[in-house]
Tab-separated table of C-alpha atoms and ligand atoms in Angstrom:
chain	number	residue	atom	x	y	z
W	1	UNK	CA	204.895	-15.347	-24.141
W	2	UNK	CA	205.443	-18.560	-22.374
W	3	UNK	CA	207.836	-20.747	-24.425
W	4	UNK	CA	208.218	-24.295	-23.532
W	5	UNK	CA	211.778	-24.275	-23.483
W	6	UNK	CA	211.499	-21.926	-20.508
W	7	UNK	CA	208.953	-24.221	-18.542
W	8	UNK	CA	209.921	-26.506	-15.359
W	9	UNK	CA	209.520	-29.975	-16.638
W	10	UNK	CA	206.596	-30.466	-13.779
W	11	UNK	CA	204.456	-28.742	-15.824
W	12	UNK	CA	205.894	-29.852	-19.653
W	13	UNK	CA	204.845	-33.450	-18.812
W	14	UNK	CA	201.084	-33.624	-18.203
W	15	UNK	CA	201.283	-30.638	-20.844
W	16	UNK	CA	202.496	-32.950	-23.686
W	17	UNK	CA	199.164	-35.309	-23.062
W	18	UNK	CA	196.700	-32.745	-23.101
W	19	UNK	CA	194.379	-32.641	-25.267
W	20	UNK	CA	195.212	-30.198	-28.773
W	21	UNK	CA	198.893	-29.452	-27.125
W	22	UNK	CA	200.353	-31.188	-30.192
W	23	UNK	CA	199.623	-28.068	-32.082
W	24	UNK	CA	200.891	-26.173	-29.565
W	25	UNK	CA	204.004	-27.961	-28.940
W	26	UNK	CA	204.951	-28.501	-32.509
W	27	UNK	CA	204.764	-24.314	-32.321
W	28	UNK	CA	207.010	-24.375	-29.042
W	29	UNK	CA	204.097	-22.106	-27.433
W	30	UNK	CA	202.662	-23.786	-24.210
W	31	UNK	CA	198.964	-24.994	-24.289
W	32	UNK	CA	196.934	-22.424	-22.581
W	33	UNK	CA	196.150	-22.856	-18.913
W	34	UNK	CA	192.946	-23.782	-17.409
W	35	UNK	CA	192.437	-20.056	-16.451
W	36	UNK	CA	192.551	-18.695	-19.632
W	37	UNK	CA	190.856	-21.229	-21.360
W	38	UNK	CA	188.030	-20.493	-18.935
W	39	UNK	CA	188.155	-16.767	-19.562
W	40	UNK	CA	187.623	-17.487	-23.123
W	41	UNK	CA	185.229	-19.661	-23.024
W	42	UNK	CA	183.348	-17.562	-20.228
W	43	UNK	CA	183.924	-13.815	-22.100
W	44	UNK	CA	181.925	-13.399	-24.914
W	45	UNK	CA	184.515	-13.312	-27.973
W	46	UNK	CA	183.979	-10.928	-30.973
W	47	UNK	CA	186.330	-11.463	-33.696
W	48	UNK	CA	185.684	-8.153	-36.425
W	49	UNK	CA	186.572	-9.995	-39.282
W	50	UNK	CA	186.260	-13.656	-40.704
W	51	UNK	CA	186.049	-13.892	-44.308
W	52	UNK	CA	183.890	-17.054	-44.141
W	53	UNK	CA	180.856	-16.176	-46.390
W	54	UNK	CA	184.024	-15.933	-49.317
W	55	UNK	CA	185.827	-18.776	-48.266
W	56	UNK	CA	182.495	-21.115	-48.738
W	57	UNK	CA	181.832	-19.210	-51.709
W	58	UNK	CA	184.826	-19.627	-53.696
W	59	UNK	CA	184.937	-23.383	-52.225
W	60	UNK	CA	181.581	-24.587	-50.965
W	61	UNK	CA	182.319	-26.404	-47.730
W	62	UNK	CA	179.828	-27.363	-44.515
W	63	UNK	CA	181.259	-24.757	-41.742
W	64	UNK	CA	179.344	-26.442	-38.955
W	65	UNK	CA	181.603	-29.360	-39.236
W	66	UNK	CA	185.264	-30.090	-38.631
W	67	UNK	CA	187.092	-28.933	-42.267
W	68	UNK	CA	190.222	-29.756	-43.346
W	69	UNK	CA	191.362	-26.622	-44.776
W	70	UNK	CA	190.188	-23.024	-43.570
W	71	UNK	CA	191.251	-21.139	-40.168
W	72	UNK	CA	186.839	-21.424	-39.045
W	73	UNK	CA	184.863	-24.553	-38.427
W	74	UNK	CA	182.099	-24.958	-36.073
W	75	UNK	CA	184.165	-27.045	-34.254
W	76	UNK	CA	187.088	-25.333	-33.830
W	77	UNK	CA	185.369	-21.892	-33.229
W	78	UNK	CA	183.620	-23.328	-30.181
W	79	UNK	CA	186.996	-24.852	-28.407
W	80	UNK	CA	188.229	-21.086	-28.842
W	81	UNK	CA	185.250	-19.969	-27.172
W	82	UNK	CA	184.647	-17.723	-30.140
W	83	UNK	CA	180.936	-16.284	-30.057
W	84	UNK	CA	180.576	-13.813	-32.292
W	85	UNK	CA	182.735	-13.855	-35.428
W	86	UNK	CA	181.894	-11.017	-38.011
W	87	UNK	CA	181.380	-12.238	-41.297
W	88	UNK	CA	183.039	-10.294	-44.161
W	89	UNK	CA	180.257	-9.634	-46.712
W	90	UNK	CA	183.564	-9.057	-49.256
W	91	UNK	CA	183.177	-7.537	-52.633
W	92	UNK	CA	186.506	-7.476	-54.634
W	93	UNK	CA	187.604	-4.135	-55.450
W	94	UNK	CA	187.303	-4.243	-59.410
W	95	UNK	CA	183.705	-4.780	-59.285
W	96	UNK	CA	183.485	-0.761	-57.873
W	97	UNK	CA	179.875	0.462	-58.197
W	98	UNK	CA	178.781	-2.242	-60.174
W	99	UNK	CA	174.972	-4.023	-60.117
W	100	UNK	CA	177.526	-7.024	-59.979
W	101	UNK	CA	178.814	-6.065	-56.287
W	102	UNK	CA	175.185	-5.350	-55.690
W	103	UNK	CA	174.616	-9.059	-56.195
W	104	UNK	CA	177.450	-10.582	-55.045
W	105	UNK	CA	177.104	-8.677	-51.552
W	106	UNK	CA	173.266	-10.093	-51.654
W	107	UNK	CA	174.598	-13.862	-52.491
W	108	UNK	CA	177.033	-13.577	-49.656
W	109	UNK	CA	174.627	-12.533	-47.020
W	110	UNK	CA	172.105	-15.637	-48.483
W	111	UNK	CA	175.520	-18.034	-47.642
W	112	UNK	CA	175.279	-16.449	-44.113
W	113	UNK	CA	171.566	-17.385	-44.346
W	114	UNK	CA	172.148	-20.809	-45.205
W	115	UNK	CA	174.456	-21.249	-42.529
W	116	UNK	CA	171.882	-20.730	-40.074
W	117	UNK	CA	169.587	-22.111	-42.073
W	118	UNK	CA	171.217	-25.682	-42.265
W	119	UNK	CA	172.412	-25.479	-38.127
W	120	UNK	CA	170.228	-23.500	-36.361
W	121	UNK	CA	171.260	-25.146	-33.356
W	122	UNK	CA	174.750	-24.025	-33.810
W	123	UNK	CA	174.627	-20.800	-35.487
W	124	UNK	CA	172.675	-17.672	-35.475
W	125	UNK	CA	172.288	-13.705	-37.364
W	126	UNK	CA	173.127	-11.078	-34.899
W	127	UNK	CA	171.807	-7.840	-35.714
W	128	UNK	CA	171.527	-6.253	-32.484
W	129	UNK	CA	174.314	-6.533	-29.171
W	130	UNK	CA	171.380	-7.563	-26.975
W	131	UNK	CA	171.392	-10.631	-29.966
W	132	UNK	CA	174.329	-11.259	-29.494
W	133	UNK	CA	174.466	-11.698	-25.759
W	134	UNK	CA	171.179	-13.105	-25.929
W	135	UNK	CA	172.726	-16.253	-27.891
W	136	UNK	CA	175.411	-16.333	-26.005
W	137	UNK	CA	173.345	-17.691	-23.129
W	138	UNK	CA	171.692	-20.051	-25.477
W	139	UNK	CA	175.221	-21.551	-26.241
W	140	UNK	CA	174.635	-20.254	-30.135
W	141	UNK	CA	177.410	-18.614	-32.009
W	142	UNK	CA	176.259	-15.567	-33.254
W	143	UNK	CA	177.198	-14.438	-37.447
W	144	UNK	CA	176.601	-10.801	-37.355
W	145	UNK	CA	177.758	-9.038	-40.475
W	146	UNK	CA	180.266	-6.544	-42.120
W	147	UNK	CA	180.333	-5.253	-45.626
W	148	UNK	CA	183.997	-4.977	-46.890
W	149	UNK	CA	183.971	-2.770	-49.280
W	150	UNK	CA	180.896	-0.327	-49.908
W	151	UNK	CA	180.904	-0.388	-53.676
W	152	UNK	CA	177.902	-2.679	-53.783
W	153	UNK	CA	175.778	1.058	-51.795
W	154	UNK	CA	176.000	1.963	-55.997
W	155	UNK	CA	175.539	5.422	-54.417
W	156	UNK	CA	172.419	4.692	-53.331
W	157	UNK	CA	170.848	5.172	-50.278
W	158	UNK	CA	168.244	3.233	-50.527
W	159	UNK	CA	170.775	0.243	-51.200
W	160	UNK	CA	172.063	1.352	-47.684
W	161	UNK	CA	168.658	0.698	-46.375
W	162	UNK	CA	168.211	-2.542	-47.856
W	163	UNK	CA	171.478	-3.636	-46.524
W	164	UNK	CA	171.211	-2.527	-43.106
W	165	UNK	CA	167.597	-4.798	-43.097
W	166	UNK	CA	169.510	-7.311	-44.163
W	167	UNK	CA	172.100	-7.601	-40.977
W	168	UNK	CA	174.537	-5.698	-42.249
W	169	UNK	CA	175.989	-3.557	-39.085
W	170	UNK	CA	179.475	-2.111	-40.837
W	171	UNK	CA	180.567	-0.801	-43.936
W	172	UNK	CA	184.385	-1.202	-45.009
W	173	UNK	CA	184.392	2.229	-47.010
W	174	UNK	CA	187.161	1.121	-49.656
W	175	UNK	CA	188.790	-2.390	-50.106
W	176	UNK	CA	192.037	-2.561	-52.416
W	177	UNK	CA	191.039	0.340	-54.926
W	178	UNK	CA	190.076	3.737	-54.449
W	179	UNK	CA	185.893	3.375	-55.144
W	180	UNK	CA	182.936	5.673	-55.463
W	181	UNK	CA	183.415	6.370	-51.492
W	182	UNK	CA	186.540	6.437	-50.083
W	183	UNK	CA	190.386	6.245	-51.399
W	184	UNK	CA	191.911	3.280	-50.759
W	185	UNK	CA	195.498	2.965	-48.512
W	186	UNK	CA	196.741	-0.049	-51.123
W	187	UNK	CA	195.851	2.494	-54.089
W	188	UNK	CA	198.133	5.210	-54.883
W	189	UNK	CA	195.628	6.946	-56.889
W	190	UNK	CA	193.972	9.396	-54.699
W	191	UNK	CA	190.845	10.609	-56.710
W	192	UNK	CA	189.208	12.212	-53.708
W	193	UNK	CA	191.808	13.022	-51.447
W	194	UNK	CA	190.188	11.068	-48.674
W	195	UNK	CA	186.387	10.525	-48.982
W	196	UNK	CA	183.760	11.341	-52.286
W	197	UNK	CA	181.401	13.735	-51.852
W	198	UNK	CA	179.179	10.556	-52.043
W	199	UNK	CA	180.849	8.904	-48.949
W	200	UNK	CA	180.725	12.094	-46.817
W	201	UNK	CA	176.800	11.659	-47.115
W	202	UNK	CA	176.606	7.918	-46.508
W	203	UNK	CA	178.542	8.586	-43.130
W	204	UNK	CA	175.752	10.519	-42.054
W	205	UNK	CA	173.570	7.823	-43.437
W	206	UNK	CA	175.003	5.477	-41.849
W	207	UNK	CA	174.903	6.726	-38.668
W	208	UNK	CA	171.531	7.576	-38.855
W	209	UNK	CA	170.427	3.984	-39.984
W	210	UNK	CA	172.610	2.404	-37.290
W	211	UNK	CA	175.828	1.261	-39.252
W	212	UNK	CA	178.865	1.269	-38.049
W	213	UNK	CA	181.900	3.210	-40.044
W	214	UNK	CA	185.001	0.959	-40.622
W	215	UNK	CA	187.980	2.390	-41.195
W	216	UNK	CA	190.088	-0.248	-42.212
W	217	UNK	CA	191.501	-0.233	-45.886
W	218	UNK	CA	191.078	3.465	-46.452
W	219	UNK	CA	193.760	5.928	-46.800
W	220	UNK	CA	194.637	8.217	-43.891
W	221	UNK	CA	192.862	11.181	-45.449
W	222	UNK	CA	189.153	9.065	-45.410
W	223	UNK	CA	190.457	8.292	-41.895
W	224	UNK	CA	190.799	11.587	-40.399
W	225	UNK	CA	188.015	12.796	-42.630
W	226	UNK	CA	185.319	9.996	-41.447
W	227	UNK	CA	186.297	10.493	-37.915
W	228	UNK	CA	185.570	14.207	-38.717
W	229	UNK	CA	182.003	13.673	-39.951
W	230	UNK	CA	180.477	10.867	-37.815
W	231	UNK	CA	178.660	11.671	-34.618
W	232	UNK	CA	179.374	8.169	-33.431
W	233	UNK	CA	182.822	6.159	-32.621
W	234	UNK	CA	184.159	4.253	-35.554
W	235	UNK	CA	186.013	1.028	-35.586
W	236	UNK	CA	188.878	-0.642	-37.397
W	237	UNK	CA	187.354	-3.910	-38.016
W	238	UNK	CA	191.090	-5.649	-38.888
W	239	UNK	CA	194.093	-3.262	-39.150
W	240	UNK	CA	197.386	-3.144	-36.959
W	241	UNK	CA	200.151	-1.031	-36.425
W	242	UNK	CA	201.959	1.294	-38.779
W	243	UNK	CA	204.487	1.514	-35.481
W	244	UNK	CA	205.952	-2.619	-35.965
W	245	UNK	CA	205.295	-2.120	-40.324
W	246	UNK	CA	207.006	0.941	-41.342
W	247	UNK	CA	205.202	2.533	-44.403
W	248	UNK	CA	202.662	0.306	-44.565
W	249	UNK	CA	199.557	2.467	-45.119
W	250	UNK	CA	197.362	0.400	-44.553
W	251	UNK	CA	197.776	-0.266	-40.773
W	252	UNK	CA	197.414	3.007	-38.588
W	253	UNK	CA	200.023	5.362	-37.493
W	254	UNK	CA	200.103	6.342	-33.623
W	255	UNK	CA	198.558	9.570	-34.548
W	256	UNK	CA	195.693	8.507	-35.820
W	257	UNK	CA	195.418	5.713	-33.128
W	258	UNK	CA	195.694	8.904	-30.738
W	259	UNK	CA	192.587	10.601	-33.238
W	260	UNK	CA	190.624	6.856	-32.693
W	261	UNK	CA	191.039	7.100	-28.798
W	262	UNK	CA	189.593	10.768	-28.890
W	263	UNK	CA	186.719	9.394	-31.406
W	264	UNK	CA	186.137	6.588	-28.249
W	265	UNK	CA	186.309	3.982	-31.078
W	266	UNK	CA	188.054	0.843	-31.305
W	267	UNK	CA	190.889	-0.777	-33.242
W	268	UNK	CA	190.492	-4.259	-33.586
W	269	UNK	CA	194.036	-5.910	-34.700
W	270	UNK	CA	194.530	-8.368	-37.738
W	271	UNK	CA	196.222	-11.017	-37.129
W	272	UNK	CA	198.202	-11.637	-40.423
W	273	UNK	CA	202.099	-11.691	-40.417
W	274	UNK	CA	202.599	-9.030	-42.592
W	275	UNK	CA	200.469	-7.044	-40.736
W	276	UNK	CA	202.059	-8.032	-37.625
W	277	UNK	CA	205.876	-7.730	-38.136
W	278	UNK	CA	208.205	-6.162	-40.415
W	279	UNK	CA	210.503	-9.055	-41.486
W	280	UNK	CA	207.509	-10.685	-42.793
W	281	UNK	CA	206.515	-6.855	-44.732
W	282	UNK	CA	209.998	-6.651	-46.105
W	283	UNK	CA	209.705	-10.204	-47.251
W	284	UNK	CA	206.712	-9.915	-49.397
W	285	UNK	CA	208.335	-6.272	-50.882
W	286	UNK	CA	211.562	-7.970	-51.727
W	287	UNK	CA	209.387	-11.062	-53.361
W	288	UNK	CA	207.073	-8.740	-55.282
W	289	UNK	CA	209.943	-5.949	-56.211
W	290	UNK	CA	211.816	-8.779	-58.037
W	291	UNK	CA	208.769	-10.751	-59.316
W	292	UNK	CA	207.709	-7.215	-60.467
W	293	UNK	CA	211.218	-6.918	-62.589
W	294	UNK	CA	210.916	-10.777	-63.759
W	295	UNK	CA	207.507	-9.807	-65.085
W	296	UNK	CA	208.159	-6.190	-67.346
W	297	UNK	CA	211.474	-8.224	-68.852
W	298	UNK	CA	209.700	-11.600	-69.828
W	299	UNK	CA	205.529	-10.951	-69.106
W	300	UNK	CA	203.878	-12.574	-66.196
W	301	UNK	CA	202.823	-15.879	-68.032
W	302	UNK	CA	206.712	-16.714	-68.410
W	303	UNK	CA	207.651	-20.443	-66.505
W	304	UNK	CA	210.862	-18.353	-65.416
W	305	UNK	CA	208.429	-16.072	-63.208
W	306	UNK	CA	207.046	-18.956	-61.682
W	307	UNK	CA	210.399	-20.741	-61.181
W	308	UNK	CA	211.397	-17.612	-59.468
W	309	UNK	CA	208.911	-17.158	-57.115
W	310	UNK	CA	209.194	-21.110	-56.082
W	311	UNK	CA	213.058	-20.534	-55.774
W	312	UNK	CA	212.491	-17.546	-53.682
W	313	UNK	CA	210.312	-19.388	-51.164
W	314	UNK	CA	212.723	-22.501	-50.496
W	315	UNK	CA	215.432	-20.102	-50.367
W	316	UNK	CA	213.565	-17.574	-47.947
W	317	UNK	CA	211.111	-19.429	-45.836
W	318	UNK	CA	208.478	-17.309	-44.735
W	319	UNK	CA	208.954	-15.406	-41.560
W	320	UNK	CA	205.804	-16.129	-39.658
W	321	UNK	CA	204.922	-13.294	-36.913
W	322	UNK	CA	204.227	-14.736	-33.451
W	323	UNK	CA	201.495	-14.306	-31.128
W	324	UNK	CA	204.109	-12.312	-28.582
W	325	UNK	CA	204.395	-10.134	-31.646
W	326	UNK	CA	200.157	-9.786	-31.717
W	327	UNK	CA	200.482	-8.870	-27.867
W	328	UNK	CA	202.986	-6.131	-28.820
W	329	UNK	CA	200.233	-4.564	-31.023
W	330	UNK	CA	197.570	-4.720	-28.627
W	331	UNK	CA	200.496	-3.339	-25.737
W	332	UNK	CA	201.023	-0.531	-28.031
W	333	UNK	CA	197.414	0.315	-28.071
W	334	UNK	CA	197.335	0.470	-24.724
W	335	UNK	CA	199.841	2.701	-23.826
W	336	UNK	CA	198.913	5.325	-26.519
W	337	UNK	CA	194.714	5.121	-25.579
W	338	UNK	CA	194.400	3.218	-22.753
W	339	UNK	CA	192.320	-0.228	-22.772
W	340	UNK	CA	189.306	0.461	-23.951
W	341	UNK	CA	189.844	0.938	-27.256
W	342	UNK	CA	191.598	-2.327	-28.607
W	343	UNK	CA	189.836	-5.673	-30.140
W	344	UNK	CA	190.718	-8.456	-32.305
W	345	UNK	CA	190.068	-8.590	-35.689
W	346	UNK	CA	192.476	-11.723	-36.744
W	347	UNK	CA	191.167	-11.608	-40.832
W	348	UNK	CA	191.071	-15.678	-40.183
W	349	UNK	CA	190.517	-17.052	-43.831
W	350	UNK	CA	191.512	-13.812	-45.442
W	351	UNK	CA	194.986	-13.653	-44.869
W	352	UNK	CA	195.951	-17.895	-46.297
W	353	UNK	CA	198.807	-19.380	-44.907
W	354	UNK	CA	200.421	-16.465	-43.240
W	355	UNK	CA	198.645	-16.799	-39.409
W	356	UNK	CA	201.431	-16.257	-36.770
W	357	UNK	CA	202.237	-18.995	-34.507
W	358	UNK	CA	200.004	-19.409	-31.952
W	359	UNK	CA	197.482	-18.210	-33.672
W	360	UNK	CA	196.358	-20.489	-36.789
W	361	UNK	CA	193.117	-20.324	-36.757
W	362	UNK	CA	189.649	-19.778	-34.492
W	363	UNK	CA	190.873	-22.553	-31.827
W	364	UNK	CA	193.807	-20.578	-30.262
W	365	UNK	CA	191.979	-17.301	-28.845
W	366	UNK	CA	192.553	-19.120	-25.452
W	367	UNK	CA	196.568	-18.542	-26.428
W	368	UNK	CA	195.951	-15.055	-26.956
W	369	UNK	CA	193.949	-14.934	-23.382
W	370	UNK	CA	197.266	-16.822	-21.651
W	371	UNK	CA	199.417	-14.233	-23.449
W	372	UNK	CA	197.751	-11.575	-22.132
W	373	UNK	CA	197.324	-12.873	-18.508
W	374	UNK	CA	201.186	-13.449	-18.709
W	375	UNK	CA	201.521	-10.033	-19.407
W	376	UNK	CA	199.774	-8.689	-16.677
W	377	UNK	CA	196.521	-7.679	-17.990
W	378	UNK	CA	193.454	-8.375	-15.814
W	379	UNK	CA	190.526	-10.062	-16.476
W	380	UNK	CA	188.408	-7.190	-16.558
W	381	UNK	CA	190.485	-5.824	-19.314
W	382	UNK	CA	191.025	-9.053	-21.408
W	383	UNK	CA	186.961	-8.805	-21.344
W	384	UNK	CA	187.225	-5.592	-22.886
W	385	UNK	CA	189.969	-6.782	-25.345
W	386	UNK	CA	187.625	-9.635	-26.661
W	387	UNK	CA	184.593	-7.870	-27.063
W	388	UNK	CA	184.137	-5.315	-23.927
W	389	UNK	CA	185.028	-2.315	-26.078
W	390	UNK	CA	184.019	-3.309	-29.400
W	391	UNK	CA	180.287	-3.936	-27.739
W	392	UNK	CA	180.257	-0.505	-26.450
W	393	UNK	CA	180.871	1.213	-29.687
W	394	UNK	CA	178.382	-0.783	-31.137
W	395	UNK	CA	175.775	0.374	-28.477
W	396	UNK	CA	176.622	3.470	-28.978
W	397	UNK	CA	175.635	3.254	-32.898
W	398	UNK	CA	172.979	1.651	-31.689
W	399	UNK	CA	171.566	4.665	-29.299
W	400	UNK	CA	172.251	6.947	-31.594
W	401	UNK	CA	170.864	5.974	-34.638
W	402	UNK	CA	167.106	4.628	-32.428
W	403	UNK	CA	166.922	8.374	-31.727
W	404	UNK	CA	167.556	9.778	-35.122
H	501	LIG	ZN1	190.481	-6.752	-45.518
């Protein structure tokens, strides 16, 4: 990473009046060079997780202008030369199987309707790659789509079918709670031990209809035992490494990074601190662990909970990860698989306030270009970083599902 403190003052001055290096220099991270910005806005950029469609839902706001709050505005988006974010279609967990999650998946997609809708010159579906490189040359940022969470399939594959008309191109087996498909990593009930009957079918589905299997969220078992059953790659739409977050299940392990490189799929990493870096995990445990005791003495409405919790963030600021600390991830990917199996999936407006610096939002993938170039990589593999290898799978699904 290229800190200020280590740059020759040549450089810092015409730095500090470029434009958006106030950001950058209140983060003591240097604004990104002309190269990289270049690459980024030249490389087509697939991000494998936004939770937009959520965001807006929870808190309507007009995406294809500047917003105050949020890590994704139109704006913003196309100044990180971001062109094809994939919006999370999120169902929370406790609506598992539910006609409710049916809706609520179909109300979410509408959003992504509207969006395009409202700005067609600025926004676009992707169902297809050629779409999205298609709309890349038209200058259009492309809103392909990702279901987090399968619980709204109701085990039914005709719901499958619908959604896949609809845009939707992956499938998040599990979210937070074990469901009717796969076990969940955050869920230590383990009803299946790894997928449902139910979800061993709909991977076959799904790779027959042309849907991609993502792995993130689900426990290691539905891992190793989705890799197992589909004939196609799969992806990790937003997960990181167990390696730099010690026990934290729900980022991969090197071994079954190694089993993703064999599979040819791709592991795109989130880009939230406490997926990123272990001061920031042991700082939420230690928070929760004595929230946890607060609450079973005194109940969670008590003022004294509350009180706590404010204490223990003045006391304990929180430990933001950094975007050298992203680059170690996607390093560490590298030297277990090689290159072509590592993407970004930075979780922007699913993760709040807890973006490393450098990376707050859909402006600074040029920072994450520059950190890469300082590391060495090449511009034929940063291409593959930011959407080289996560466009290949997706061909693949493609191929294979046009001839089945
Ligand atoms: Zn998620």
């Amino acid at each position: 990473m290229r800190r200020l403190k280590k740059a020759p003052l040549a450089f810092l001055l015409p730095a500090v009046f470029a434009m958006g290096s106030a950001q950058a220099l209140a983060e003591g991270i240097a604004p990104p060079s002309k190269e990289a910005k270049a690459i980024a806005q030249e490389t087509i950029i697939v991000d494998g997780h936004i939770d937009v469609p959520y965001r807006v839902h929870r808190k309507w706001e007009d995406v294809s202008i500047a917003t105050k709050g949020g890590d994704f505005d139109y704006p913003r988006a196309k100044k990180g030369g971001l062109n094809a974010p994939f919006m999370s279609i999120y169902v929370p967990a406790s609506l598992d199987n539910s006609a409710e999650s049916t809706a609520v998946a179909h109300q979410l997609i509408d959003l992504v309707e509207a969006m395009v809708y409202r700005s067609p010159d600025k926004f676009a579906i992707a169902k297809t790659v050629a779409d999205v490189k298609e709309q890349f040359n038209k200058g259009l940022i492309s809103l392909p789509m990702g279901m987090e969470n399968g619980s709204p399939i109701q085990g039914s594959m005709e719901n499958l079918k619908t959604f896949y008309e609809r845009g939707i191109r992956y499938i998040t087996l599990a979210h937070s709670l074990s469901n009717h498909i796969a076990d969940s990593s955050y869920d230590l009930r383990r009803q299946w031990n790894g997928l449902s009957p139910f979800g061993k079918e709909l991977i076959v589905e799904m790779n027959n209809l042309g849907i991609m299997v993502d792995i993130s969220h689900v426990s290691d078992k539905a891992f190793y035992q989705a890799v197992e059953i589909s004939k196609v790659p799969v992806i990790a739409s937003h997960s990181s490494l167990r390696k730099y977050t010690p026990g934290f299940e729900r980022n991969m392990n090197d071994e079954m990074v190694k089993k993703l490189g064999e599979n040819d799929g791709v592991i795109m990493i989130n880009f939230g601190s406490s997926f990123v870096s272990k001061e920031t995990q042991d700082w939420r445990n230690n928070l929760t662990k004595q929230k946890n005791k607060l609450i079973e003495e005194l109940g969670k409405d008590s003022p004294q909970v509350k009180a706590f919790d404010e204490k223990y963030r003045q006391e304990n600021p929180y430990p933001y990860s950094t975007l050298s600390q992203v680059l170690d991830h996607i390093d560490h990917v590298v030297a277990l698989i090689g290159i072509d199996h590592v993407g970004i999936g930075s979780d922007y407006d699913g993760v709040g306030d807890s973006l490393p610096i450098g990376l707050k939002d859909v402006s600074t993938y040029p920072n994450l270009v520059q950190g890469m170039l300082d590391r060495g990589y090449s511009r034929a593999d940063i291409e593959k970083v930011l959407s080289g290898n996560f466009l290949r799978v997706w061909s693949e699904v493609e191929d294979y599902a046009a001839n089945h």
